[in-house]
Short mmCIF file of C-alpha atoms and ligand atoms in Angstrom, two decimals:
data_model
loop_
_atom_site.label_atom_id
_atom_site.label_comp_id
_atom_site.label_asym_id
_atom_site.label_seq_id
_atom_site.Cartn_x
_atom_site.Cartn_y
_atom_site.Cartn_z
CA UNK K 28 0.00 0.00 0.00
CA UNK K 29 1.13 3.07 -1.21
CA UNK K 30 -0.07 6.44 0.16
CA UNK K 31 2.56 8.63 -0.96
CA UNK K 32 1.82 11.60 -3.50
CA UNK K 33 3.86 11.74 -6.86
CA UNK K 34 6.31 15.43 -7.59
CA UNK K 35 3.21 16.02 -9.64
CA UNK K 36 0.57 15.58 -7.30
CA UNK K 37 2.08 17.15 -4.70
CA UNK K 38 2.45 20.56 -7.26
CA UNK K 39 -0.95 19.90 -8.04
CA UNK K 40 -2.25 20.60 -4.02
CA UNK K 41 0.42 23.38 -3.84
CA UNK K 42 -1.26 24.76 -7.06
CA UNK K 43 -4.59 24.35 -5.39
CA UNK K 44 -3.43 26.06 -2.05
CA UNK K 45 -2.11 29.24 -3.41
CA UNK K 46 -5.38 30.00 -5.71
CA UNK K 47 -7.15 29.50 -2.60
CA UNK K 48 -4.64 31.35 -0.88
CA UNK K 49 -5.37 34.02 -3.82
CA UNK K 50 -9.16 33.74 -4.09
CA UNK K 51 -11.20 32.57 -0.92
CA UNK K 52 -11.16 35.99 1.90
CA UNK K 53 -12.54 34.92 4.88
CA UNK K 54 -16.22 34.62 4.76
CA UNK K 55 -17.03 37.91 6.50
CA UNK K 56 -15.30 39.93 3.81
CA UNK K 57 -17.22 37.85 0.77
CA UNK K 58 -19.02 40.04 -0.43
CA UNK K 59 -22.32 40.22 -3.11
CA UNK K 60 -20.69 38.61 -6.49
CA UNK K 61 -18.17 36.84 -4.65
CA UNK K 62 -20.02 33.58 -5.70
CA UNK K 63 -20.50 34.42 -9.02
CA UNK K 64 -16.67 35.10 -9.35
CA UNK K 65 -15.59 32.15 -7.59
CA UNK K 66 -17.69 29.64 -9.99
CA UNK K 67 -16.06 31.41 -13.04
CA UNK K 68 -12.69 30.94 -11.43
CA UNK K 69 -12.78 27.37 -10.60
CA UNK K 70 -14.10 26.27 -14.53
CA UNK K 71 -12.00 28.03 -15.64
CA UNK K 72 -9.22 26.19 -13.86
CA UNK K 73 -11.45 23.16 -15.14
CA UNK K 74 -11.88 22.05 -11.65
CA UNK K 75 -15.38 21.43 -11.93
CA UNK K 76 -16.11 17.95 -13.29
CA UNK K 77 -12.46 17.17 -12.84
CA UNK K 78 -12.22 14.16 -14.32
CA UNK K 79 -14.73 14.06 -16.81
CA UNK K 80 -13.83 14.26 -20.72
CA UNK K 81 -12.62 17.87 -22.30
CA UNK K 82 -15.19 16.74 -25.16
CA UNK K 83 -18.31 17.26 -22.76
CA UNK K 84 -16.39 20.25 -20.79
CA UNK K 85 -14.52 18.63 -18.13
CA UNK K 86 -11.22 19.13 -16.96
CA UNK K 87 -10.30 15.74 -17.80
CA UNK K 88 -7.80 15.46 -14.77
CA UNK K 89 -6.71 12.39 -12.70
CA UNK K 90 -9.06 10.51 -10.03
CA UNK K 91 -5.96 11.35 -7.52
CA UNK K 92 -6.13 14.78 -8.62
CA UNK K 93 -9.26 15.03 -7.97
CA UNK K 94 -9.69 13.39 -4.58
CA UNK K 95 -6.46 15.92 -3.72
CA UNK K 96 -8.84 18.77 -5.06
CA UNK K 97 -11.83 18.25 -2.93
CA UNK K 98 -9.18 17.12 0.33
CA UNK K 99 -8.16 21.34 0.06
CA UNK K 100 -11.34 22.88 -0.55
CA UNK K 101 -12.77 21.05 2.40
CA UNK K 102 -9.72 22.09 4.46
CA UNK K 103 -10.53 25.62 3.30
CA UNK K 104 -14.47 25.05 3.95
CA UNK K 105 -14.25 26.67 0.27
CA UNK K 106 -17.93 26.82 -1.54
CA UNK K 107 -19.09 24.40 -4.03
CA UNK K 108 -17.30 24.14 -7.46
CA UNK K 109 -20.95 24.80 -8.47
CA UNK K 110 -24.57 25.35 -7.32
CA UNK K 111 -25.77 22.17 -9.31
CA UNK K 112 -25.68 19.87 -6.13
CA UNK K 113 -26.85 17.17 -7.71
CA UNK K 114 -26.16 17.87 -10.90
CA UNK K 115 -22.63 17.46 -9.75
CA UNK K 116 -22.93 14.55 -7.61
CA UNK K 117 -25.11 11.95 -8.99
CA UNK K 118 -27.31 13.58 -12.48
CA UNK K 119 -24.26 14.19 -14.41
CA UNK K 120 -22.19 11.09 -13.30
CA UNK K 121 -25.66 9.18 -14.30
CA UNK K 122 -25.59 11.25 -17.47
CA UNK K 123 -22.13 10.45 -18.61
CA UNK K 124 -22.24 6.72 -17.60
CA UNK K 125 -25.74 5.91 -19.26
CA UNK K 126 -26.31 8.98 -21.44
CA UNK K 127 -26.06 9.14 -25.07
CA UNK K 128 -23.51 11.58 -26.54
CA UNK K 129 -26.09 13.92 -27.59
CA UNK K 130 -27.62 13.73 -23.83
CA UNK K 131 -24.18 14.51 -22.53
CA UNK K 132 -23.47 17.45 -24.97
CA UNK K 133 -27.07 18.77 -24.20
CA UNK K 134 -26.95 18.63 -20.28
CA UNK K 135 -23.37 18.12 -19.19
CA UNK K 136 -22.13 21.96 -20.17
CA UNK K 137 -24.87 23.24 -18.05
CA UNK K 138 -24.56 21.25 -15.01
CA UNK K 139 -20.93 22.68 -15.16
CA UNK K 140 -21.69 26.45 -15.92
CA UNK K 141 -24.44 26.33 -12.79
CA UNK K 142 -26.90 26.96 -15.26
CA UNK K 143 -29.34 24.09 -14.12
CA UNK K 144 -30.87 22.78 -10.83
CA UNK K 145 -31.95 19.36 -10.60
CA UNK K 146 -33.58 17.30 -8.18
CA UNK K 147 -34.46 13.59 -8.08
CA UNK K 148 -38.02 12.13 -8.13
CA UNK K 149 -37.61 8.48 -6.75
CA UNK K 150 -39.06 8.18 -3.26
CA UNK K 151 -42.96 8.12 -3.56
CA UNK K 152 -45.72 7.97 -0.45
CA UNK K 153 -45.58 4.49 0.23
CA UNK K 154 -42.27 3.10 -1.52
CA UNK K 155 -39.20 4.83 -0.14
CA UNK K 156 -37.18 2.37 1.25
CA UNK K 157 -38.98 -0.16 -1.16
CA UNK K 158 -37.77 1.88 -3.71
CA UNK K 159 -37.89 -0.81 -6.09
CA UNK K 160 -42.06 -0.81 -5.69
CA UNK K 161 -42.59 2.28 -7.20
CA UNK K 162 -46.03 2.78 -9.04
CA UNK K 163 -45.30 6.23 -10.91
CA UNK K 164 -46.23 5.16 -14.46
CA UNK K 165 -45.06 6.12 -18.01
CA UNK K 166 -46.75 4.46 -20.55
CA UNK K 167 -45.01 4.91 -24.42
CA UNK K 168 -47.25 6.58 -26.69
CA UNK K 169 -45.53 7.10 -30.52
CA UNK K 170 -41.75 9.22 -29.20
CA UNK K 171 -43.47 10.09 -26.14
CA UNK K 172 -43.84 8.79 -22.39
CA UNK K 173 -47.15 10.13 -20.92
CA UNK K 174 -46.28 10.08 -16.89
CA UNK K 175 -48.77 9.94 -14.00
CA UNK K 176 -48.46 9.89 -10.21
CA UNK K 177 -46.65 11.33 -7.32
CA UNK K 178 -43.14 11.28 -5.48
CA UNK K 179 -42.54 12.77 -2.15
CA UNK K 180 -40.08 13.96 -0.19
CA UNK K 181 -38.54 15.43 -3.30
CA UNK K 182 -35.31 18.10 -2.55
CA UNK K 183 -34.75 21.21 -4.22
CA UNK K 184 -38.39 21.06 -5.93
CA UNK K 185 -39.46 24.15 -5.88
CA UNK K 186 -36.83 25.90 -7.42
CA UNK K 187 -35.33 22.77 -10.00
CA UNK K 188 -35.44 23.29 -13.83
CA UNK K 189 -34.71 19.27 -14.50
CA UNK K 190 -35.98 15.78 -12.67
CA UNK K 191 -34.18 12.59 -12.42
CA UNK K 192 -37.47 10.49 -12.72
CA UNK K 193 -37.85 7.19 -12.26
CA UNK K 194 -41.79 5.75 -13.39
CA UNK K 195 -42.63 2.06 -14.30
CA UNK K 196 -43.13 1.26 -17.96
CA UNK K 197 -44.48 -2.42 -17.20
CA UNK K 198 -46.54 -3.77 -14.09
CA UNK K 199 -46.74 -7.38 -15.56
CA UNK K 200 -42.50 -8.03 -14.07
CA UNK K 201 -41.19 -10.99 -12.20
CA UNK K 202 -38.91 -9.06 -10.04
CA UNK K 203 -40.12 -5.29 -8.81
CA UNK K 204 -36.31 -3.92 -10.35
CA UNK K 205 -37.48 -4.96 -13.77
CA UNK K 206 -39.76 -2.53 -15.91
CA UNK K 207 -38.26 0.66 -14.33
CA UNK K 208 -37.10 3.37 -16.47
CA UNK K 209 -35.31 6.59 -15.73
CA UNK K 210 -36.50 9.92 -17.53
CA UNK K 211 -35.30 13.34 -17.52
CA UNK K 212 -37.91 15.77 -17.69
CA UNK K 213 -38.32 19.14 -17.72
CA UNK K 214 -40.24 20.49 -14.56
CA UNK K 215 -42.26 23.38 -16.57
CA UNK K 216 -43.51 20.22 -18.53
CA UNK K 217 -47.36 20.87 -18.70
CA UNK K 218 -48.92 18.51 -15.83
CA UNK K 219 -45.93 18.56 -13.22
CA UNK K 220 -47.48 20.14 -9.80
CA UNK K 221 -44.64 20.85 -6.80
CA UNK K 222 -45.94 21.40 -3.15
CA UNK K 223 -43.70 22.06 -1.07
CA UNK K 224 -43.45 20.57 2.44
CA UNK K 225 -42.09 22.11 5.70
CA UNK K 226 -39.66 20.61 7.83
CA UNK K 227 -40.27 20.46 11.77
CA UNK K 228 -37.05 22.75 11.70
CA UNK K 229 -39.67 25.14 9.34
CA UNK K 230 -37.52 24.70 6.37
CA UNK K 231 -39.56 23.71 3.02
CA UNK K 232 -36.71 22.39 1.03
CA UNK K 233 -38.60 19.73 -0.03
CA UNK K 234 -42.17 19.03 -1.53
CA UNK K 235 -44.52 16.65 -2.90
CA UNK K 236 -44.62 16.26 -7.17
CA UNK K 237 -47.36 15.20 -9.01
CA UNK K 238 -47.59 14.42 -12.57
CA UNK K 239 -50.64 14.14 -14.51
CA UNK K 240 -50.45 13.61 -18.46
CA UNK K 241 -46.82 14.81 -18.19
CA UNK K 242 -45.52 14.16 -21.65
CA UNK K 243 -41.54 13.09 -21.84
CA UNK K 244 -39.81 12.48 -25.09
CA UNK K 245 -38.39 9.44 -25.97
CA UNK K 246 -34.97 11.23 -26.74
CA UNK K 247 -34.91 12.22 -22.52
CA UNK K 248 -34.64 8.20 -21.46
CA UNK K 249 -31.66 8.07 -19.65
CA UNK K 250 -30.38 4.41 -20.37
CA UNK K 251 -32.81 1.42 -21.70
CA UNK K 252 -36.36 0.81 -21.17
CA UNK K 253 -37.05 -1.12 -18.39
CA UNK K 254 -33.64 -0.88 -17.13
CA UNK K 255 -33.70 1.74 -14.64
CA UNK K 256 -32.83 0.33 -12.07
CA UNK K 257 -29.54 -0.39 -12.81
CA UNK K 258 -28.99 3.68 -13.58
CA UNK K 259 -30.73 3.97 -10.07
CA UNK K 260 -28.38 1.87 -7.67
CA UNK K 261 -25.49 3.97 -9.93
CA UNK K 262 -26.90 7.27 -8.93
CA UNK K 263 -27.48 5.96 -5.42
CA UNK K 264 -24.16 4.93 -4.96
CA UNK K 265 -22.97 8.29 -6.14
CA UNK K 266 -25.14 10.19 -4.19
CA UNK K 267 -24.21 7.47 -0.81
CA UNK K 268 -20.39 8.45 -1.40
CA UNK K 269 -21.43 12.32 -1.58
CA UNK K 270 -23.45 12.10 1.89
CA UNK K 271 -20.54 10.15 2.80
CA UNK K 272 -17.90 12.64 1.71
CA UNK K 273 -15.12 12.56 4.65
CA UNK K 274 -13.16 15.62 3.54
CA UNK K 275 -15.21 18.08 5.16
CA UNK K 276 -15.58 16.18 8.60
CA UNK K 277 -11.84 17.39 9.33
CA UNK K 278 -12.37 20.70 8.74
CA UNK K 279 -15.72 19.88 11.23
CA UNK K 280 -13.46 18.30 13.63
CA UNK K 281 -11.04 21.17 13.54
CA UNK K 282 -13.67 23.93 14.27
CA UNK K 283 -15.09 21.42 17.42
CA UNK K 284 -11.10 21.22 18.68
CA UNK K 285 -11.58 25.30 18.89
CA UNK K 286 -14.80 24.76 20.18
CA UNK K 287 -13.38 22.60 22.86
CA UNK K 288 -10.24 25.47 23.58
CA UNK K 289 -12.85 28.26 23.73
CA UNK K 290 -15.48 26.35 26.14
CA UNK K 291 -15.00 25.30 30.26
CA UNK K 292 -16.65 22.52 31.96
CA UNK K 293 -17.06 23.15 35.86
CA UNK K 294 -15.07 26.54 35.76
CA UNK K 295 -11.80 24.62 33.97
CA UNK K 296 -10.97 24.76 30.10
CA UNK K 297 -13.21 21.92 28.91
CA UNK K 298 -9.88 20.38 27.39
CA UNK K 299 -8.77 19.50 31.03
CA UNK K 300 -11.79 17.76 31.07
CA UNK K 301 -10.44 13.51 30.49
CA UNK K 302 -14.14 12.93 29.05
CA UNK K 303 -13.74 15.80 26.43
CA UNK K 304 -10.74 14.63 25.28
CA UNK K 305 -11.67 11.01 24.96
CA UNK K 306 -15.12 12.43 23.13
CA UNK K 307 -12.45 14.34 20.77
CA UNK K 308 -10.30 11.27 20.03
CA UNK K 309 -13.05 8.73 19.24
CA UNK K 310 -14.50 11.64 16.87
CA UNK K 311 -10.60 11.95 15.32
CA UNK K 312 -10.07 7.41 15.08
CA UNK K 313 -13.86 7.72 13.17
CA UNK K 314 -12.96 10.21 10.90
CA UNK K 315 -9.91 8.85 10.03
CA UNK K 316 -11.62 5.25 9.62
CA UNK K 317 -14.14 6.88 6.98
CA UNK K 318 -10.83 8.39 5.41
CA UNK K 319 -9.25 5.10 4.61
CA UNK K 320 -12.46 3.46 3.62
CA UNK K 321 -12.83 6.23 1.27
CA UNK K 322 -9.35 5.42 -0.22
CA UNK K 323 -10.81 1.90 -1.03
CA UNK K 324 -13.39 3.45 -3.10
CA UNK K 325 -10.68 5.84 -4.55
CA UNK K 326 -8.60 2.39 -5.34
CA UNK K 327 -12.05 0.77 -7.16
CA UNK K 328 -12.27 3.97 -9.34
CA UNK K 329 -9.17 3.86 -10.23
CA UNK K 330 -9.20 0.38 -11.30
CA UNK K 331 -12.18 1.51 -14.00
CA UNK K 332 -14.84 -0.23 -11.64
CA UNK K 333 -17.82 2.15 -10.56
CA UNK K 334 -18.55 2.74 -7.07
CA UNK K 335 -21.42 0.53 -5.60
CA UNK K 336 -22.70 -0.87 -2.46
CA UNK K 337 -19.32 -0.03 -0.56
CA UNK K 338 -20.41 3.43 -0.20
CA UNK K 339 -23.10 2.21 2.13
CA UNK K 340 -20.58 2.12 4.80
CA UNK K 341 -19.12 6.11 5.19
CA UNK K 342 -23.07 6.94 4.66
CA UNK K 343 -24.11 5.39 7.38
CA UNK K 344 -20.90 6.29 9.39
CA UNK K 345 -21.37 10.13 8.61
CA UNK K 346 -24.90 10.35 9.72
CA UNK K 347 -24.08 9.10 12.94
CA UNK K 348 -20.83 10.70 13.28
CA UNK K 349 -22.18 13.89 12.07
CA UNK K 350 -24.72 14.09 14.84
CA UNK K 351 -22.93 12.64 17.79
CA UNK K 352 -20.51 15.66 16.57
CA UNK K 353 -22.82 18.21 16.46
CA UNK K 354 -25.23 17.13 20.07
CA UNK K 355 -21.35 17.03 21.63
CA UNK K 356 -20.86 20.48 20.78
CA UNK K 357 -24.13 21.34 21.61
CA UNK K 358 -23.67 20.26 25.13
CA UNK K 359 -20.34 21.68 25.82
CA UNK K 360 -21.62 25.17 25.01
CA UNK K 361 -24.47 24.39 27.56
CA UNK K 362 -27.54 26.97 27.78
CA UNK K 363 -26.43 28.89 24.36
CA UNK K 364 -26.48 25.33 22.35
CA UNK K 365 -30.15 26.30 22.29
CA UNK K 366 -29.46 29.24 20.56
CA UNK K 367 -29.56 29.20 16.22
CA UNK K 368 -28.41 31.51 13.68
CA UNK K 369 -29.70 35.06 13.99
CA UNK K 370 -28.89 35.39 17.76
CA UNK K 371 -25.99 37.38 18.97
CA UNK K 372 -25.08 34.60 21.74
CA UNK K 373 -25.46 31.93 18.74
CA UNK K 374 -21.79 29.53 19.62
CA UNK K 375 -20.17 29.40 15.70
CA UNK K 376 -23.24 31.26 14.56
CA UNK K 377 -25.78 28.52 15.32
CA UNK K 378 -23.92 25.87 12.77
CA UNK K 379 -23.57 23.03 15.36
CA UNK K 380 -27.31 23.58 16.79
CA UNK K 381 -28.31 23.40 12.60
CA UNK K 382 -26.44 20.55 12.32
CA UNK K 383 -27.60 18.62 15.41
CA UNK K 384 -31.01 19.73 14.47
CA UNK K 385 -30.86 19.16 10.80
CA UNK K 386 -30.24 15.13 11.38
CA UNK K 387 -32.99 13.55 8.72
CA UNK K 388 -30.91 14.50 6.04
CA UNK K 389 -27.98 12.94 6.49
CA UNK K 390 -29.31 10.00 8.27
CA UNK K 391 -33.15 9.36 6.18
CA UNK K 392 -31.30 11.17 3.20
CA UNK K 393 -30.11 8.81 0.85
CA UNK K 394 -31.62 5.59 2.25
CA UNK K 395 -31.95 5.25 6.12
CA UNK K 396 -29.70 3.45 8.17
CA UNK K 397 -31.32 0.10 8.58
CA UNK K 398 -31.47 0.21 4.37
CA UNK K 399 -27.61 0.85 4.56
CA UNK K 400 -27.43 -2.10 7.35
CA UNK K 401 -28.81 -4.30 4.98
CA UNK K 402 -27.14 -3.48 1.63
CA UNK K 403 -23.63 -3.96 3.81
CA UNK K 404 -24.95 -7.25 4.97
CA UNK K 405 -26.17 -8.99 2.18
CA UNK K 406 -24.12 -7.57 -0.81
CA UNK K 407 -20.86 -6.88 0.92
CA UNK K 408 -20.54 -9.80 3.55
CA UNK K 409 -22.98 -11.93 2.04
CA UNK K 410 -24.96 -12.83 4.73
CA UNK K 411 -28.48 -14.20 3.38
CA UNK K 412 -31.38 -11.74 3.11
CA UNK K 413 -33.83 -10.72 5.75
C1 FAD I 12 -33.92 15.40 4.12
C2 FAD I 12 -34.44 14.40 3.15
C3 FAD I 12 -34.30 14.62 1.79
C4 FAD I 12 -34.81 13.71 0.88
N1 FAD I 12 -34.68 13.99 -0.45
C5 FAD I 12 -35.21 13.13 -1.35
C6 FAD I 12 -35.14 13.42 -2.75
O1 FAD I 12 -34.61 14.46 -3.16
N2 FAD I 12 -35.71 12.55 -3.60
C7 FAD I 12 -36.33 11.40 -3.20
O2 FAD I 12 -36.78 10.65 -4.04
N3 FAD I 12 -36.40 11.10 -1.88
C8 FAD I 12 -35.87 11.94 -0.95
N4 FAD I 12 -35.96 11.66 0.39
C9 FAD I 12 -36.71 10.48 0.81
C10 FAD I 12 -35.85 9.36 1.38
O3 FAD I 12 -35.09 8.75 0.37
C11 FAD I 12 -36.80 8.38 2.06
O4 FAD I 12 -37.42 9.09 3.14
C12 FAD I 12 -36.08 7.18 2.60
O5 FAD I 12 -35.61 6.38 1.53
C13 FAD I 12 -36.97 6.34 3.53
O6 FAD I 12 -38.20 6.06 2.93
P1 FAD I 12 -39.58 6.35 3.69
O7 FAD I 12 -39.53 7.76 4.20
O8 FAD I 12 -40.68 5.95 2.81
O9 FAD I 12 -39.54 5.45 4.98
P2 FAD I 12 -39.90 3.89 5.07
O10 FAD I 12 -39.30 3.18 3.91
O11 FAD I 12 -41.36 3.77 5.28
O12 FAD I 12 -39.13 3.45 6.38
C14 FAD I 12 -39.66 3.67 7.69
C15 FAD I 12 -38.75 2.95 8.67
O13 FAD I 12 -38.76 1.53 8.41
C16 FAD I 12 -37.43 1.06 8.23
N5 FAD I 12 -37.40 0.01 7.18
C17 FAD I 12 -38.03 0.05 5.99
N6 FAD I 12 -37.73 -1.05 5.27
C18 FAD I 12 -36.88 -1.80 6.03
C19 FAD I 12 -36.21 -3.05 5.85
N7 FAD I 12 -36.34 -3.77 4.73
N8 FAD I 12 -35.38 -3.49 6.85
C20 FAD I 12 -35.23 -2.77 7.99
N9 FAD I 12 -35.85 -1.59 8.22
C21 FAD I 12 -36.65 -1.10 7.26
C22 FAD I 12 -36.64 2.28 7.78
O14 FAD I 12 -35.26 2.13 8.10
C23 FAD I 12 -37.29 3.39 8.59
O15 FAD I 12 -36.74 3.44 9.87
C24 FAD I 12 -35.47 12.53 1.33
C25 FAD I 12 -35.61 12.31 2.70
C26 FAD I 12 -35.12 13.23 3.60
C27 FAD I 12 -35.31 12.99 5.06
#
C-alpha cells in the first residue's frame, strides 16, 4: 500500500493552495458577487467535473487529482465548485455513464456552468425504502412517455429546472427492479405540480410532485427501457459516497477542537476535562476510519470499476458521526447550544445547533440506516437476506 503523493501531485495541491490562498477571503469579507466570481474561477481552472472528458467540458484530470482537489477545498471550507448539487454529484455522473452523446453534450455543459438545478423524483408515499415498488407510471405513446403519479419527499423542488425520474413502464415483471425506467424531464412540462413541504425545523426544502399527463420524449430516457434500475443503484451509490464525503468532517473536527479550547466545563478549560478529550479522540479514530475506507473506493475507481454498495458504509458512518458531533458540541456550550443563527449569543453562529437539528438528512437522506445495514450485509458480507 502506497499512500505517498507523486512530484506532480504534490504541485498539483500546492497549485490548489495558493489560488485559494489568492481567491477565498474569509467569509465575513465575501461580499455580493463573490459567488458568481468564484464559480467562473474554478471552470475556468477546469476544476469542476475534474475528471470528466474535455469533449463534454470537463477538466479531464486524474481521479488522484481530484480526490487531492476536494481534500483542500474542504480544508478551506471553500464553496461548491458549483450550485448544481446534484447535478454534480449523482445527475451528471448518471448522465455520462448511461447517457447518449447527444444527452451529454445537451446537459453536461450546463450542469458545469451552474446553469441548471436538478432534483431527483424516486421516493414516492408508500415506496421509499422499497424503492424498487414504485407505481409512478409512463406508458409509451408514438416518441413520447405520458407520466402519472406522485413522489414525495422530493429536494430542491421548488426551485429545479430538471428531474431525475424514475416511473414504471411495465406492471406485468417478475422481479419489482425490472420494468423501471429513468427519464429526464423538464419540470415546466405541462402537468408537473410541486408542493412544497415544511420541515419540523420550518424549512420547506422539499415538496410533494405530481404528474398528470406529463408528456416526456423518448430522446430524454436516460439508459434502456425497463432498465432503470440499474442507472438507479449507480446514482445511489454516487449520491451514498457524496453524503458520505469525509473531507469536510476534518475541517468539522477542527472547528469542534476550537470549540473545545474556547469552552470550560465546571469553571476549567473543557480540554482539562479527560471525558472531552476522549469524546475528541473517538471523533478523530472515526474520521480517520471513513478516510481510509474512502481510499478503497478511490482504489475501485481507479481500477475503471464504478462505485457501488461499498459506499453504504461512510453513509451510514457520517450520519451518525455527524450528529454525535454536532449534540457534543451542543452540550459543551451548555444553555447557548439552544441558541440558532440570527442570535448574537449563537456559539459558531448557530452551525452546530443546525447541524444537530438538521439530522434527517444525512441519516433518512439517501436511504436510512437500517437500508444501509442491509445493503452492507447482504451484498458486501454476504450474509443471506432478511
Ligand atoms: C432530508 C431528506 C431529503 C430527501 N430527499 C429526497 C429526494 O430528493 N428525492 C427522493 O426521491 N427522496 C428523498 N428523500 C426520501 C428518502 O429517500 C426516504 O425518506 C427514505 O428512503 C426512507 O423512505 P420512507 O420515508 O418511505 O420510509 P420507510 O421506507 O417507510 O421506512 C420507515 C422505517 O422503516 C425502516 N425500514 C423500511 N424497510 C426496512 C427493511 N427492509 N429493513 C429494515 N428496516 C426497514 C426504515 O429504516 C425506517 O426506519 C429525502 C428524505 C429526507 C429525510
Amino acid at each position: 500500500m502506497d499512500f505517498d503523493f507523486t512530484p506532480h501531485e504534490q504541485a498539483f495541491r500546492a497549485e490548489v493552495r495558493s489560488f485559494l490562498k489568492a481567491n477565498l477571503p474569509p467569509p465575513k469579507e465575501r461580499g455580493a458577487g463573490f459567488l458568481k466570481n468564484w464559480l467562473a474561477k474554478v471552470r475556468a481552472k477546469g476544476w469542476v467535473g475534474f475528471s470528466w472528458p474535455k469533449e463534454y467540458g470537463g477538466g479531464e484530470g486524474s481521479l488522484i487529482e481530484q480526490a487531492i482537489l476536494k481534500e483542500e477545498m474542504a480544508l478551506a471550507a471553500a464553496p461548491p465548485l458549483g450550485t448544481s448539487f446534484m447535478g454534480l454529484a449523482w445527475v451528471g455522473p448518471g448522465i455520462m455513464r448511461y447517457g447518449t452523446d447527444e444527452q451529454k453534450r445537451r446537459f453536461i455543459p450546463d450542469i458545469l456552468d451552474s446553469k441548471v438545478n436538478w432534483c431527483t423524483g424516486y421516493s414516492e408515499p408508500n415506496h421509499g425504502s422499497d424503492l424498487a415498488a414504485i407505481q409512478t407510471k409512463a406508458d409509451r405513446i408514438g416518441d413520447n412517455y405520458v407520466v402519472n403519479g406522485q413522489k414525495i419527499w422530493t429536494t430542491g423542488a421548488a426551485w429545479a429546472d430538471w428531474i431525475i425520474l424514475l416511473a414504471r413502464t411495465q406492471f406485468d415483471v417478475e422481479r419489482k427492479h425490472d420494468g423501471i425506467t429513468c427519464l429526464l424531464v423538464p419540470m415546466h412540462s405541462p402537468g408537473i405540480e410541486v408542493r412544497p413541504i415544511e420541515n419540523m425545523a420550518g424549512d420547506r426544502n422539499f415538496a410533494e410532485v405530481f404528474f398528470t399527463d406529463v408528456s416526456v420524449p423518448v430522446a430524454n430516457r436516460l439508459g434502456e427501457e425497463g432498465k432503470g434500475w440499474a442507472v438507479t443503484i449507480s446514482a445511489l451509490a454516487n449520491e451514498r459516497s457524496s453524503i458520505g464525503e469525509v473531507t469536510q468532517m476534518f475541517a468539522r473536527l477542527d472547528a469542534l477542537k476550537e470549540l473545545v479550547r474556547n469552552s470550560k466545563r465546571r469553571g476549567q478549560p473543557a480540554g482539562q476535562d479527560s471525558s472531552v478529550r476522549r469524546r475528541i479522540a473517538e471523533f478523530e479514530t472515526k474520521i480517520a476510519a471513513m478516510k481510509y475506507n474512502g481510499l478503497r473506493y478511490l482504489t475501485k475507481q481507479l481500477r475503471g470499476e464504478p462505485l457501488s454498495s461499498e459506499t453504504s458504509v461512510n453513509k451510514l458512518h457520517r450520519a451518525s458521526l455527524e450528529i454525535d458531533m454536532a449534540d457534543f458540541a451542543v452540550e459543551l456550550t451548555g444553555r447557548a447550544g439552544l441558541l440558532s443563527r440570527g442570535s448574537e449569543q449563537a456559539v459558531a453562529g448557530g452551525s452546530w445547533t443546525k447541524s444537530a437539528l438538521g439530522w434527517p438528512s444525512v441519516v433518512i437522506g439517501g436511504g436510512t440506516p437500517n437500508i444501509q445495514r442491509n445493503i452492507i450485509a447482504e451484498r458486501i458480507l454476504g450474509l443471506p437476506k432478511d
